[in-house]
Amino acid sequence: MIMMSPLRRNYRIIVALWFVLGSVLMIGSVYVGEYILILLLLFTVAIGVYCLTLKCPSCGKSVLHNPVKILGNDLYIWTPWIPKSCAKCGEKL
């Protein structure tokens, strides 16, 4: 069995929750009313804020703000994945 870091595990649980509850709220908006979409918007914002606050346990750098090489230049962008190691200190995530 592969051991997953708590950071990656929490991120995967949150993304799975987002898909499941988001789908339920969208289907619910068809049958209950369009005002339930406000809950979907609030839920999406809350999940997004939580994901943006995930930090490396050793250096404190945000794990979703990573360098991506574009035309030979390293550009720091918000990525939807957690890399295997921290871009700043190199610790495994």
mmCIF file of C-alpha atoms in Angstrom:
data_model
loop_
_atom_site.group_PDB
_atom_site.id
_atom_site.type_symbol
_atom_site.label_atom_id
_atom_site.label_comp_id
_atom_site.label_asym_id
_atom_site.label_seq_id
_atom_site.Cartn_x
_atom_site.Cartn_y
_atom_site.Cartn_z
ATOM 1 C CA MET A 1 0.000 0.000 0.000
ATOM 2 C CA ILE A 2 1.328 3.427 -0.946
ATOM 3 C CA MET A 3 1.436 5.931 1.908
ATOM 4 C CA MET A 4 0.199 9.352 0.871
ATOM 5 C CA SER A 5 1.173 12.547 2.642
ATOM 6 C CA PRO A 6 -1.623 14.205 4.651
ATOM 7 C CA LEU A 7 -1.387 17.269 2.399
ATOM 8 C CA ARG A 8 -2.068 15.270 -0.778
ATOM 9 C CA ARG A 9 -4.737 13.161 0.938
ATOM 10 C CA ASN A 10 -6.614 16.238 2.186
ATOM 11 C CA TYR A 11 -6.402 17.869 -1.244
ATOM 12 C CA ARG A 12 -7.796 14.770 -2.980
ATOM 13 C CA ILE A 13 -10.622 14.500 -0.451
ATOM 14 C CA ILE A 14 -11.529 18.169 -0.943
ATOM 15 C CA VAL A 15 -11.519 17.861 -4.744
ATOM 16 C CA ALA A 16 -13.667 14.705 -4.567
ATOM 17 C CA LEU A 17 -16.070 16.487 -2.192
ATOM 18 C CA TRP A 18 -16.241 19.407 -4.597
ATOM 19 C CA PHE A 19 -17.200 17.131 -7.499
ATOM 20 C CA VAL A 20 -19.784 15.137 -5.548
ATOM 21 C CA LEU A 21 -21.465 17.978 -3.649
ATOM 22 C CA GLY A 22 -21.237 20.284 -6.654
ATOM 23 C CA SER A 23 -23.056 17.709 -8.768
ATOM 24 C CA VAL A 24 -25.698 17.206 -6.083
ATOM 25 C CA LEU A 25 -26.267 20.955 -5.781
ATOM 26 C CA MET A 26 -26.519 21.396 -9.564
ATOM 27 C CA ILE A 27 -29.031 18.556 -9.861
ATOM 28 C CA GLY A 28 -30.863 19.956 -6.840
ATOM 29 C CA SER A 29 -31.139 23.329 -8.540
ATOM 30 C CA VAL A 30 -33.165 21.697 -11.324
ATOM 31 C CA TYR A 31 -35.675 20.150 -8.935
ATOM 32 C CA VAL A 32 -35.691 22.565 -5.989
ATOM 33 C CA GLY A 33 -35.014 25.944 -7.544
ATOM 34 C CA GLU A 34 -32.298 28.115 -8.963
ATOM 35 C CA TYR A 35 -31.590 29.745 -5.610
ATOM 36 C CA ILE A 36 -29.712 26.616 -4.555
ATOM 37 C CA LEU A 37 -27.023 27.689 -7.045
ATOM 38 C CA ILE A 38 -26.048 30.349 -4.500
ATOM 39 C CA LEU A 39 -25.027 27.487 -2.196
ATOM 40 C CA LEU A 40 -22.968 26.025 -5.045
ATOM 41 C CA LEU A 41 -21.195 29.353 -5.528
ATOM 42 C CA LEU A 42 -20.476 29.723 -1.799
ATOM 43 C CA PHE A 43 -19.288 26.114 -1.590
ATOM 44 C CA THR A 44 -16.950 26.607 -4.574
ATOM 45 C CA VAL A 45 -15.468 29.789 -3.087
ATOM 46 C CA ALA A 46 -14.908 28.087 0.288
ATOM 47 C CA ILE A 47 -13.171 25.101 -1.339
ATOM 48 C CA GLY A 48 -11.021 27.436 -3.454
ATOM 49 C CA VAL A 49 -9.920 29.494 -0.459
ATOM 50 C CA TYR A 50 -9.045 26.333 1.475
ATOM 51 C CA CYS A 51 -6.995 24.958 -1.431
ATOM 52 C CA LEU A 52 -5.090 28.224 -1.833
ATOM 53 C CA THR A 53 -4.059 28.109 1.834
ATOM 54 C CA LEU A 54 -2.383 24.673 1.614
ATOM 55 C CA LYS A 55 1.281 25.242 2.474
ATOM 56 C CA CYS A 56 4.537 23.270 2.557
ATOM 57 C CA PRO A 57 5.056 21.944 6.109
ATOM 58 C CA SER A 58 8.722 22.968 6.235
ATOM 59 C CA CYS A 59 9.011 26.336 4.451
ATOM 60 C CA GLY A 60 5.413 27.612 4.351
ATOM 61 C CA LYS A 61 5.256 28.202 0.569
ATOM 62 C CA SER A 62 1.873 27.643 -1.049
ATOM 63 C CA VAL A 63 1.958 24.210 -2.696
ATOM 64 C CA LEU A 64 -0.315 25.221 -5.584
ATOM 65 C CA HIS A 65 1.825 28.226 -6.657
ATOM 66 C CA ASN A 66 4.434 26.526 -8.847
ATOM 67 C CA PRO A 67 6.888 27.377 -11.610
ATOM 68 C CA VAL A 68 5.915 26.277 -15.105
ATOM 69 C CA LYS A 69 8.439 26.486 -17.921
ATOM 70 C CA ILE A 70 6.992 28.400 -20.888
ATOM 71 C CA LEU A 71 9.290 29.310 -23.809
ATOM 72 C CA GLY A 72 12.333 28.735 -21.605
ATOM 73 C CA ASN A 73 11.127 31.021 -18.819
ATOM 74 C CA ASP A 74 9.918 29.937 -15.395
ATOM 75 C CA LEU A 75 6.529 31.507 -14.731
ATOM 76 C CA TYR A 76 4.900 31.067 -11.325
ATOM 77 C CA ILE A 77 1.224 30.263 -11.738
ATOM 78 C CA TRP A 78 -1.506 28.677 -9.625
ATOM 79 C CA THR A 79 -1.658 25.030 -10.666
ATOM 80 C CA PRO A 80 -4.477 22.539 -9.986
ATOM 81 C CA TRP A 81 -2.048 19.843 -8.805
ATOM 82 C CA ILE A 82 0.372 19.404 -5.912
ATOM 83 C CA PRO A 83 3.907 18.617 -7.137
ATOM 84 C CA LYS A 84 5.924 15.716 -5.728
ATOM 85 C CA SER A 85 8.342 18.116 -4.012
ATOM 86 C CA CYS A 86 8.260 21.735 -2.877
ATOM 87 C CA ALA A 87 9.546 24.201 -5.495
ATOM 88 C CA LYS A 88 11.262 26.305 -2.809
ATOM 89 C CA CYS A 89 12.854 23.885 -0.316
ATOM 90 C CA GLY A 90 12.663 20.563 -2.204
ATOM 91 C CA GLU A 91 10.930 18.595 0.578
ATOM 92 C CA LYS A 92 8.605 15.781 -0.540
ATOM 93 C CA LEU A 93 4.956 16.725 -0.345
#
